[in-house]
Coordinates of C-alpha atoms and ligand atoms in Angstrom, one line a residue:
M1 CA 127.5 76.0 104.1
Q2 CA 124.2 74.8 105.7
S3 CA 121.2 74.1 103.6
L4 CA 117.5 74.1 104.5
T5 CA 114.9 72.6 102.2
F6 CA 111.2 73.1 102.5
S7 CA 109.5 70.7 100.1
N8 CA 106.1 69.6 99.0
M9 CA 104.4 72.6 100.6
S10 CA 100.6 72.7 100.0
K11 CA 97.7 74.5 101.5
A12 CA 94.1 75.0 100.4
F13 CA 91.4 77.2 102.0
G14 CA 87.9 75.8 101.6
G15 CA 89.0 73.7 98.7
V16 CA 90.7 76.6 96.9
P17 CA 94.5 75.9 96.7
A18 CA 96.6 78.9 98.0
L19 CA 99.9 76.9 97.7
A20 CA 100.4 73.8 95.6
D21 CA 103.4 71.5 96.0
V22 CA 106.1 74.3 96.3
T23 CA 109.7 73.6 97.1
L24 CA 112.2 76.1 98.5
N25 CA 116.0 75.7 99.1
L26 CA 117.7 78.1 101.4
S27 CA 121.5 78.4 102.2
S28 CA 123.2 80.0 105.1
G29 CA 124.7 83.4 104.4
R30 CA 122.4 84.0 101.4
V31 CA 119.4 86.3 101.1
H32 CA 116.6 84.5 99.1
A33 CA 113.8 86.7 97.7
L34 CA 110.3 85.2 97.4
M35 CA 108.3 87.1 94.8
G36 CA 104.9 86.9 93.3
E37 CA 101.8 89.0 92.7
N38 CA 99.2 89.8 95.4
G39 CA 97.6 86.5 96.5
A40 CA 100.4 84.4 94.9
G41 CA 100.8 82.6 98.2
K42 CA 103.9 84.1 99.7
S43 CA 102.5 84.9 103.2
T44 CA 100.8 81.5 103.2
L45 CA 104.1 79.8 102.5
I46 CA 105.7 81.8 105.4
K47 CA 103.0 80.9 107.8
L48 CA 103.5 77.2 107.0
I49 CA 107.2 77.5 107.7
A50 CA 106.4 79.3 110.9
G51 CA 104.1 76.6 112.0
V52 CA 101.2 79.0 112.6
L53 CA 99.0 77.7 109.8
K54 CA 98.4 74.0 109.5
P55 CA 99.7 72.7 106.2
D56 CA 98.0 70.1 104.0
S57 CA 101.6 68.8 103.4
I58 CA 105.2 70.0 104.1
S59 CA 108.6 68.3 104.6
V60 CA 111.5 70.1 106.0
S61 CA 115.2 69.0 106.1
K62 CA 118.4 70.6 107.3
N63 CA 121.6 69.4 105.6
G64 CA 119.8 66.5 104.3
S65 CA 118.4 65.3 107.6
P66 CA 114.6 65.5 108.3
L67 CA 113.5 68.3 110.7
P68 CA 110.2 68.0 112.6
L69 CA 107.8 71.0 112.0
N70 CA 104.4 70.6 113.6
D71 CA 103.8 73.9 115.3
A72 CA 105.3 77.3 116.1
R73 CA 107.4 75.9 118.9
D74 CA 109.1 73.5 116.5
A75 CA 109.9 76.4 114.2
H76 CA 111.4 78.4 117.1
E77 CA 113.4 75.5 118.3
A78 CA 114.8 75.0 114.8
G79 CA 116.0 78.6 114.9
F80 CA 113.5 80.2 112.6
R81 CA 112.6 83.8 113.3
F82 CA 109.8 85.7 111.7
I83 CA 108.7 89.2 111.0
H84 CA 105.2 88.8 109.6
Q85 CA 103.4 91.1 107.2
E86 CA 100.8 92.1 109.7
L87 CA 102.5 93.7 112.7
L88 CA 101.2 91.9 115.8
I89 CA 102.0 94.2 118.6
V90 CA 100.5 94.8 122.0
P91 CA 99.8 98.5 121.8
Q92 CA 99.0 99.1 125.5
V93 CA 102.3 97.7 126.9
S94 CA 105.8 99.3 126.6
V95 CA 108.1 98.9 123.7
A96 CA 110.6 97.0 125.9
E97 CA 107.9 94.4 126.8
N98 CA 106.9 94.1 123.2
I99 CA 110.5 93.4 122.3
L100 CA 110.9 90.7 124.9
L101 CA 107.4 89.3 124.2
S102 CA 108.6 85.9 123.0
R103 CA 111.0 85.1 125.7
D104 CA 110.9 84.8 129.5
L105 CA 111.4 88.1 131.2
P106 CA 114.6 88.3 133.3
H107 CA 114.0 88.0 137.0
R108 CA 115.7 89.3 140.1
F109 CA 115.9 87.0 143.1
G110 CA 114.0 84.4 141.1
F111 CA 110.6 86.1 141.2
A112 CA 110.5 89.9 140.6
V113 CA 110.8 91.0 137.0
N114 CA 114.0 92.9 136.6
W115 CA 112.7 95.9 134.7
N116 CA 116.1 97.6 134.4
K117 CA 117.4 94.5 132.6
V118 CA 114.3 94.3 130.4
Q119 CA 114.9 97.8 129.3
A120 CA 118.6 97.4 128.8
I121 CA 118.1 94.3 126.6
A122 CA 115.5 96.1 124.5
E123 CA 117.7 99.2 124.1
E124 CA 120.6 97.0 123.1
A125 CA 118.5 95.3 120.4
L126 CA 117.3 98.7 119.0
A127 CA 120.9 100.0 119.1
F128 CA 122.0 97.0 117.0
L129 CA 119.5 98.4 114.4
G130 CA 120.7 102.0 114.8
A131 CA 117.3 102.9 116.2
T132 CA 118.4 104.5 119.5
H133 CA 115.9 107.3 119.2
I134 CA 113.0 105.0 120.2
D135 CA 112.0 105.4 123.9
V136 CA 111.5 101.8 125.2
T137 CA 109.3 102.9 128.1
L138 CA 106.5 104.3 125.7
P139 CA 103.4 102.3 125.0
A140 CA 104.1 100.5 121.6
G141 CA 100.9 101.8 120.2
D142 CA 102.2 105.4 120.4
L143 CA 105.1 104.7 118.0
P144 CA 104.9 105.8 114.3
A145 CA 104.6 103.0 111.8
G146 CA 108.3 102.8 110.9
D147 CA 109.4 102.6 114.6
K148 CA 106.8 99.8 115.1
M149 CA 108.6 97.9 112.4
M150 CA 112.0 98.6 114.0
M151 CA 110.5 97.3 117.2
K152 CA 109.4 94.0 115.6
I153 CA 112.7 93.6 114.0
A154 CA 114.4 94.1 117.4
A155 CA 112.0 91.5 118.9
A156 CA 113.1 89.0 116.3
L157 CA 116.7 89.7 117.1
V158 CA 116.3 89.4 120.8
S159 CA 114.6 86.1 120.9
A160 CA 117.8 84.9 119.1
D161 CA 120.0 84.4 122.1
Q162 CA 117.9 81.5 123.4
N163 CA 119.1 79.3 120.6
E164 CA 121.1 80.2 117.6
P165 CA 119.0 81.7 114.7
V166 CA 119.3 79.8 111.5
L167 CA 116.8 81.6 109.4
Y168 CA 115.2 85.1 109.4
V169 CA 112.0 85.6 107.4
L170 CA 110.9 89.1 106.6
D171 CA 107.5 89.6 104.9
E172 CA 107.4 93.0 103.2
P173 CA 109.4 94.8 105.9
T174 CA 110.1 97.9 103.9
A175 CA 106.5 98.6 103.1
A176 CA 106.1 100.4 106.4
L177 CA 109.6 102.0 106.4
T178 CA 111.0 105.3 105.2
V179 CA 114.0 105.6 102.8
E180 CA 116.3 106.1 105.8
E181 CA 114.9 103.2 107.9
S182 CA 115.1 100.8 104.9
E183 CA 118.8 101.6 104.6
M184 CA 119.3 100.7 108.3
L185 CA 117.4 97.5 107.7
F186 CA 119.6 96.6 104.7
D187 CA 122.6 97.1 106.9
V188 CA 121.3 94.8 109.5
I189 CA 120.5 92.2 106.8
E190 CA 124.2 92.4 105.7
R191 CA 125.4 91.8 109.2
L192 CA 123.0 88.8 109.8
K193 CA 124.1 87.4 106.5
A194 CA 127.8 87.7 107.5
K195 CA 127.0 85.8 110.6
G196 CA 125.9 82.9 108.5
T197 CA 122.1 83.0 108.8
A198 CA 119.9 82.3 105.9
I199 CA 117.3 85.0 105.1
L200 CA 114.0 84.7 103.2
Y201 CA 112.9 88.2 102.1
V202 CA 109.5 89.2 100.6
S203 CA 109.1 92.6 98.9
H204 CA 107.2 94.1 95.9
R205 CA 110.0 96.6 95.4
I206 CA 112.1 94.9 92.7
D207 CA 115.0 97.4 92.7
E208 CA 115.4 96.5 96.4
I209 CA 115.4 92.8 95.6
L210 CA 118.1 93.2 92.9
R211 CA 120.2 95.1 95.3
I212 CA 120.1 93.0 98.5
C213 CA 119.2 89.5 97.5
D214 CA 121.3 86.6 96.2
D215 CA 118.6 84.3 94.9
V216 CA 115.0 84.6 93.9
T217 CA 112.0 82.2 93.8
V218 CA 108.8 83.3 92.0
L219 CA 105.4 82.0 92.7
R220 CA 102.3 82.5 90.6
D221 CA 98.8 81.5 91.7
G222 CA 100.2 79.3 94.4
E223 CA 102.6 77.4 92.1
F224 CA 106.3 77.4 91.8
V225 CA 107.6 79.2 88.7
T226 CA 111.3 79.4 88.9
T227 CA 114.3 79.8 91.2
N228 CA 117.4 81.7 90.0
E229 CA 120.5 83.4 91.1
I230 CA 120.0 87.2 91.1
S231 CA 123.2 87.7 89.1
K232 CA 121.9 85.3 86.4
T233 CA 118.5 86.9 85.9
S234 CA 117.1 90.4 85.2
K235 CA 114.4 92.7 86.3
A236 CA 112.5 92.0 83.0
D237 CA 112.7 88.1 83.5
I238 CA 111.5 88.4 87.1
I239 CA 108.5 90.5 86.1
E240 CA 107.7 88.2 83.3
A241 CA 107.8 85.1 85.6
M242 CA 105.6 86.8 88.1
T243 CA 103.0 88.3 85.8
G244 CA 103.3 86.5 82.5
R245 CA 103.3 90.0 80.9
D246 CA 106.1 92.5 80.4
F247 CA 106.1 96.1 81.5
K248 CA 108.0 98.4 79.2
D249 CA 107.2 101.5 81.3
A250 CA 106.8 101.4 85.1
Y251 CA 104.6 104.5 85.0
P252 CA 101.9 105.5 82.5
K253 CA 102.7 108.8 80.7
R254 CA 100.6 111.9 81.3
E255 CA 98.8 112.3 78.0
I256 CA 96.4 115.2 78.8
S257 CA 97.5 118.6 79.9
I258 CA 96.5 119.9 83.4
G259 CA 93.3 122.0 83.7
T260 CA 93.3 125.8 84.3
E261 CA 90.9 126.0 87.2
T262 CA 92.6 126.3 90.6
I263 CA 91.2 123.8 93.1
V264 CA 93.3 124.3 96.1
R265 CA 94.9 127.5 97.3
L266 CA 97.1 127.8 100.4
K267 CA 98.9 131.0 101.4
N268 CA 101.3 131.3 104.3
V269 CA 99.4 128.6 106.2
D270 CA 100.4 127.6 109.7
T271 CA 98.7 124.9 111.8
T272 CA 99.8 123.4 115.1
N273 CA 102.2 121.1 113.4
L274 CA 102.7 122.5 109.9
H275 CA 104.3 125.8 108.8
D276 CA 104.9 128.0 105.8
L277 CA 102.4 126.2 103.5
S278 CA 102.0 128.1 100.2
F279 CA 100.9 126.3 97.1
E280 CA 98.1 126.0 94.6
I281 CA 96.8 122.9 92.9
R282 CA 95.0 123.0 89.6
A283 CA 92.2 120.7 88.4
G284 CA 93.8 117.4 87.3
E285 CA 97.2 118.2 88.7
I286 CA 99.2 115.5 90.7
L287 CA 101.2 117.0 93.5
G288 CA 103.7 114.8 95.3
V289 CA 104.5 115.4 98.9
S290 CA 107.9 114.0 100.1
G291 CA 110.4 114.2 102.8
L292 CA 112.1 112.2 105.5
A293 CA 110.1 110.2 108.1
E294 CA 107.2 112.1 109.7
A295 CA 108.2 115.4 108.1
G296 CA 104.4 116.3 108.1
Q297 CA 103.3 114.5 104.9
T298 CA 100.3 112.7 106.5
Q299 CA 99.2 115.8 108.4
L300 CA 99.2 117.8 105.3
L301 CA 96.9 115.3 103.6
K302 CA 94.6 115.2 106.6
L303 CA 94.3 119.0 106.6
F304 CA 92.0 118.5 103.6
M305 CA 90.0 116.0 105.7
G306 CA 89.3 118.6 108.4
V307 CA 91.9 117.3 110.8
G308 CA 94.2 120.1 112.1
K309 CA 93.3 123.7 112.8
I310 CA 94.6 126.5 110.6
K311 CA 96.1 129.2 112.9
S312 CA 97.2 131.8 110.4
G313 CA 97.2 132.3 106.6
T314 CA 94.4 131.6 104.1
A315 CA 93.3 128.3 102.6
S316 CA 90.6 127.3 100.2
F317 CA 89.2 124.3 98.4
I318 CA 87.1 125.1 95.3
D319 CA 86.7 128.7 96.4
E320 CA 85.4 127.8 99.9
E321 CA 87.1 127.1 103.2
L322 CA 88.8 123.7 103.6
P323 CA 86.5 120.9 104.8
G324 CA 85.9 121.1 108.5
S325 CA 85.5 117.4 109.3
P326 CA 86.0 114.0 107.5
S327 CA 82.3 113.8 106.8
D328 CA 82.2 117.3 105.3
A329 CA 85.3 116.2 103.2
W330 CA 83.4 113.2 101.9
A331 CA 80.4 115.3 101.1
R332 CA 82.6 117.7 99.1
R333 CA 84.1 114.8 97.2
V334 CA 87.4 114.5 98.8
A335 CA 88.6 110.9 98.9
Y336 CA 91.3 109.7 101.3
I337 CA 93.4 106.6 101.2
P338 CA 95.1 106.4 104.6
R339 CA 98.5 104.9 105.3
E340 CA 97.4 102.4 108.0
R341 CA 94.7 100.6 105.9
R342 CA 94.1 97.8 108.5
G343 CA 93.5 100.2 111.3
E344 CA 91.9 103.2 109.7
A345 CA 90.2 102.0 106.5
L346 CA 88.9 98.5 106.6
C347 CA 86.4 96.4 108.6
L348 CA 88.3 93.2 108.5
D349 CA 85.5 90.8 109.4
M350 CA 83.1 92.4 107.0
S351 CA 82.7 91.4 103.4
V352 CA 84.5 92.7 100.3
R353 CA 81.1 94.1 99.1
A354 CA 80.3 95.9 102.4
N355 CA 83.8 97.4 102.5
I356 CA 83.6 98.8 99.0
V357 CA 80.0 100.2 99.1
L358 CA 79.7 101.1 102.8
P359 CA 80.4 104.8 102.6
H360 CA 78.3 105.1 99.5
L361 CA 75.1 103.6 101.0
S362 CA 73.2 106.8 100.9
D363 CA 73.6 106.8 97.0
Y364 CA 71.5 103.7 96.9
G365 CA 68.4 105.4 98.4
F366 CA 66.4 104.4 101.5
Y367 CA 65.9 100.7 100.9
A368 CA 68.7 98.1 100.7
K369 CA 69.5 97.2 97.1
P370 CA 71.8 94.2 97.4
W371 CA 71.8 93.5 93.6
L372 CA 73.1 97.0 92.9
E373 CA 75.7 96.7 95.7
N374 CA 76.8 93.5 94.3
K375 CA 77.1 95.0 90.8
D376 CA 79.1 98.0 92.1
A377 CA 81.3 95.8 94.3
H378 CA 82.1 93.7 91.2
K379 CA 82.6 96.7 88.9
F380 CA 84.9 98.6 91.2
G381 CA 86.7 95.4 92.3
A382 CA 87.5 94.6 88.6
K383 CA 88.8 98.1 88.0
V384 CA 91.5 97.5 90.5
R385 CA 91.9 93.8 89.5
L386 CA 90.9 92.6 92.9
K387 CA 91.6 88.9 93.6
S388 CA 89.0 87.5 95.9
N389 CA 87.0 84.3 95.9
D390 CA 83.7 86.2 96.1
V391 CA 82.3 89.6 97.1
S392 CA 81.0 88.0 100.2
Q393 CA 84.4 87.0 101.4
P394 CA 85.6 88.7 104.7
V395 CA 88.3 91.3 103.9
G396 CA 90.5 89.9 106.6
Q397 CA 91.0 86.7 104.5
L398 CA 92.5 88.6 101.6
S399 CA 96.2 89.0 100.9
G400 CA 97.8 92.2 102.0
G401 CA 97.9 93.9 98.6
N402 CA 94.3 93.0 97.8
Q403 CA 93.1 94.7 101.0
Q404 CA 94.8 97.9 99.8
K405 CA 93.0 97.6 96.5
I406 CA 89.6 97.5 98.3
V407 CA 90.4 100.8 99.9
F408 CA 91.2 102.2 96.4
A409 CA 88.1 100.7 94.8
R410 CA 85.9 102.4 97.5
A411 CA 87.6 105.8 97.0
I412 CA 87.2 105.9 93.2
Q413 CA 83.6 105.0 93.5
G414 CA 82.7 108.4 94.8
N415 CA 84.1 110.2 91.7
P416 CA 86.3 112.5 93.7
K417 CA 87.3 116.1 93.1
L418 CA 90.4 115.8 95.3
L419 CA 92.1 112.5 95.9
L420 CA 94.5 112.2 98.9
L421 CA 96.8 109.2 98.6
D422 CA 99.0 108.3 101.6
E423 CA 101.4 105.5 100.4
P424 CA 98.8 104.2 97.9
T425 CA 100.7 101.3 96.6
R426 CA 102.3 100.0 99.7
G427 CA 102.3 96.2 99.6
V428 CA 100.7 96.2 96.0
D429 CA 102.3 94.0 93.4
I430 CA 103.9 95.4 90.2
G431 CA 100.9 94.6 87.9
A432 CA 98.4 96.0 90.3
K433 CA 100.5 99.1 90.9
Y434 CA 100.4 99.8 87.2
D435 CA 96.7 99.5 87.2
I436 CA 96.4 101.9 90.2
Y437 CA 98.7 104.4 88.4
L438 CA 96.4 104.2 85.3
L439 CA 93.4 104.9 87.5
V440 CA 95.1 107.9 89.0
R441 CA 95.9 109.1 85.5
E442 CA 92.4 108.5 84.4
L443 CA 90.9 110.4 87.4
S444 CA 93.4 113.3 86.8
A445 CA 92.4 113.4 83.1
R446 CA 88.7 113.9 84.4
G447 CA 89.8 116.9 86.4
C448 CA 90.4 115.3 89.8
S449 CA 93.3 116.8 91.6
V450 CA 95.6 114.5 93.5
I451 CA 98.0 114.8 96.4
L452 CA 100.3 111.8 96.8
T453 CA 102.8 111.0 99.4
S454 CA 105.1 108.0 99.2
T455 CA 108.4 106.7 100.5
D456 CA 108.9 105.0 97.1
L457 CA 110.8 107.9 95.4
P458 CA 110.5 106.4 91.8
E459 CA 106.7 106.5 92.3
V460 CA 106.7 110.2 93.3
L461 CA 108.9 111.1 90.4
G462 CA 107.1 108.8 87.9
M463 CA 103.6 110.1 88.7
C464 CA 103.7 113.7 90.0
D465 CA 103.7 116.9 88.1
R466 CA 105.4 118.8 90.9
V467 CA 106.8 117.8 94.3
L468 CA 106.5 119.6 97.6
V469 CA 109.4 118.8 99.9
M470 CA 108.6 118.9 103.6
H471 CA 111.3 119.3 106.3
E472 CA 110.2 119.0 110.0
G473 CA 106.7 120.1 109.3
R474 CA 107.7 123.0 107.1
Q475 CA 107.3 123.5 103.4
A476 CA 111.0 123.5 102.3
H477 CA 110.8 123.4 98.5
L478 CA 108.3 123.2 95.6
L479 CA 110.0 121.4 92.8
E480 CA 108.9 121.9 89.2
R481 CA 108.9 119.0 86.7
G482 CA 112.4 119.9 85.3
E483 CA 113.9 120.0 88.8
M484 CA 112.8 116.5 89.8
E485 CA 115.8 114.1 89.7
S486 CA 115.9 111.3 92.2
A487 CA 119.3 112.3 93.7
D488 CA 118.2 115.9 93.9
L489 CA 115.1 114.9 95.8
L490 CA 117.1 113.1 98.5
S491 CA 119.5 116.0 98.9
H492 CA 116.5 118.3 99.3
F493 CA 115.1 116.0 102.0
Y494 CA 118.3 116.3 104.1
N495 CA 119.1 119.9 103.5
G496 CA 115.7 121.2 104.4
H497 CA 114.9 124.8 104.3
Q498 CA 118.4 126.3 104.5
A499 CA 119.1 125.1 100.9
S500 CA 116.4 127.1 99.3
Ligands
ATP601 N1 92.4 82.5 106.1 C1 92.2 82.4 104.8 N2 91.0 82.0 104.3 C2 90.8 82.0 103.1 N3 91.6 82.3 102.1 C3 92.8 82.8 102.4 C4 93.2 82.8 103.9 N4 94.5 83.3 103.9 C5 94.9 83.5 102.7 N5 93.9 83.1 101.7 C6 94.0 83.2 100.2 O1 95.2 82.6 99.8 C7 95.8 83.3 98.8 C8 97.2 83.6 99.0 O2 97.3 84.6 100.0 P1 98.7 85.2 100.6 O3 98.3 86.0 101.7 O4 99.6 84.0 100.8 O5 99.2 86.0 99.3 P2 100.6 86.9 99.2 O6 101.4 86.3 98.1 O7 101.2 87.0 100.5 O8 100.0 88.3 98.7 P3 100.5 89.8 99.1 O9 101.5 90.2 98.2 O10 99.2 90.6 98.7 O11 100.7 89.9 100.5 C9 94.9 84.5 98.5 O12 94.1 84.2 97.4 C10 94.1 84.7 99.8 O13 92.9 85.2 99.6
MG602 MG1 101.5 88.6 101.8

């Protein structure tokens, strides 16, 4: 068995330590989980190993002998392969070129690029993942989120044949994947493991960690807390190590009954992409929307943002037509938390304060009132337990989960009537998840209706009053509380409409 040791890893940003003297031991053929709350330093550690961030200190050794690691090239030479948290893709060029990005393209006669070969290599890598449905000639930007992740994983696999990979590092790969795609990924991880590569794996989904990992290291506030074999620890121990608190229940209970007023009414609605929508939502009710990849969940949410045209049937929101545009939706107190927060929801080089208060500027009157903006940014940041140095820090510098919290803080500031949540806790740590669930419960108790879609099935079951199952753009089932069992839900996803 080969061993890799990364010791003495430290990194501070502007004097604030993000990682302090952390050591990590990895072994070939084992999957090692790296866990910790948002901002604990996981991605920073990974960027040090990848040579893309300059460390304050680091020493690396392989089987006891020192290994040079000064830049990304050294990491690559050493056989380290990375799938980072932020998907860096070139959207305008083809999937095939994105997959072969990090290696020299094959040439014909020594000069012309052999495009047939480029495509064949890309297709082979995707086939290894079981993702043969992806068209490698499409521009990468056109792919849905899950397929983009599959493409990045394929790219990490392809660069492998230049020199033997020793270590794969995956930073929250399943956050952007559906249930089905995650299963395909776990299968790939098993195969890589069997080949004898070491794997470092970051995820906030603890059940997933318990299932696929052999060892776990926990960080808290940039410091090492513990390393353990998974078989010798428990879910409760890991959560305690991460947060210093224990969580008896993963989801806060519904304590207040749902209101009587009907907020949303849809009857036999068809749009260009959605069909057979018939449901009502009462004030304070939380409706889950679930299904396989791209079954229409996001489009259904966006319908209430004025995106998508109703072709037949009737639909109303508080006794009027559905909002006709996103600005109309905002004005009628519909709040939306999109799936792709970096692309759709945040201005990364603007401050935490600006990102929280921006859409609410008109509430402050004609003149700028920086003291009020500061106060609100602090207040709503605290509600989601935002971890940032200061409200003037650019959002792009925050950890992934903290960026998601900003989007949430902004949405709740408007005191919404209808809250649309598309994968609301993706990349959010367990403690902050609980805080977000509490906020959703609090809003619902005040009469705000919620539509929530998530690939995290326990979340749908734990939070929602009813679940609407979509199948290829169609409403397939509407499950009442008593019918919501996790296994059932999955079988409904696959069976689609014929089972009803
Ligand atoms: N470029 C940067 N400038 C300033 N601070 C930074 C920068 N990059 C990261 N940080 C800070 O370092 C800390 C650790 O961030 P990191 O991204 O490693 O967290 P993480 O454990 O990956 O969290 P998450 O689970 O949310 O992804 C955070 O407090 C973050 O704000
Ligand atoms: Mg991270």
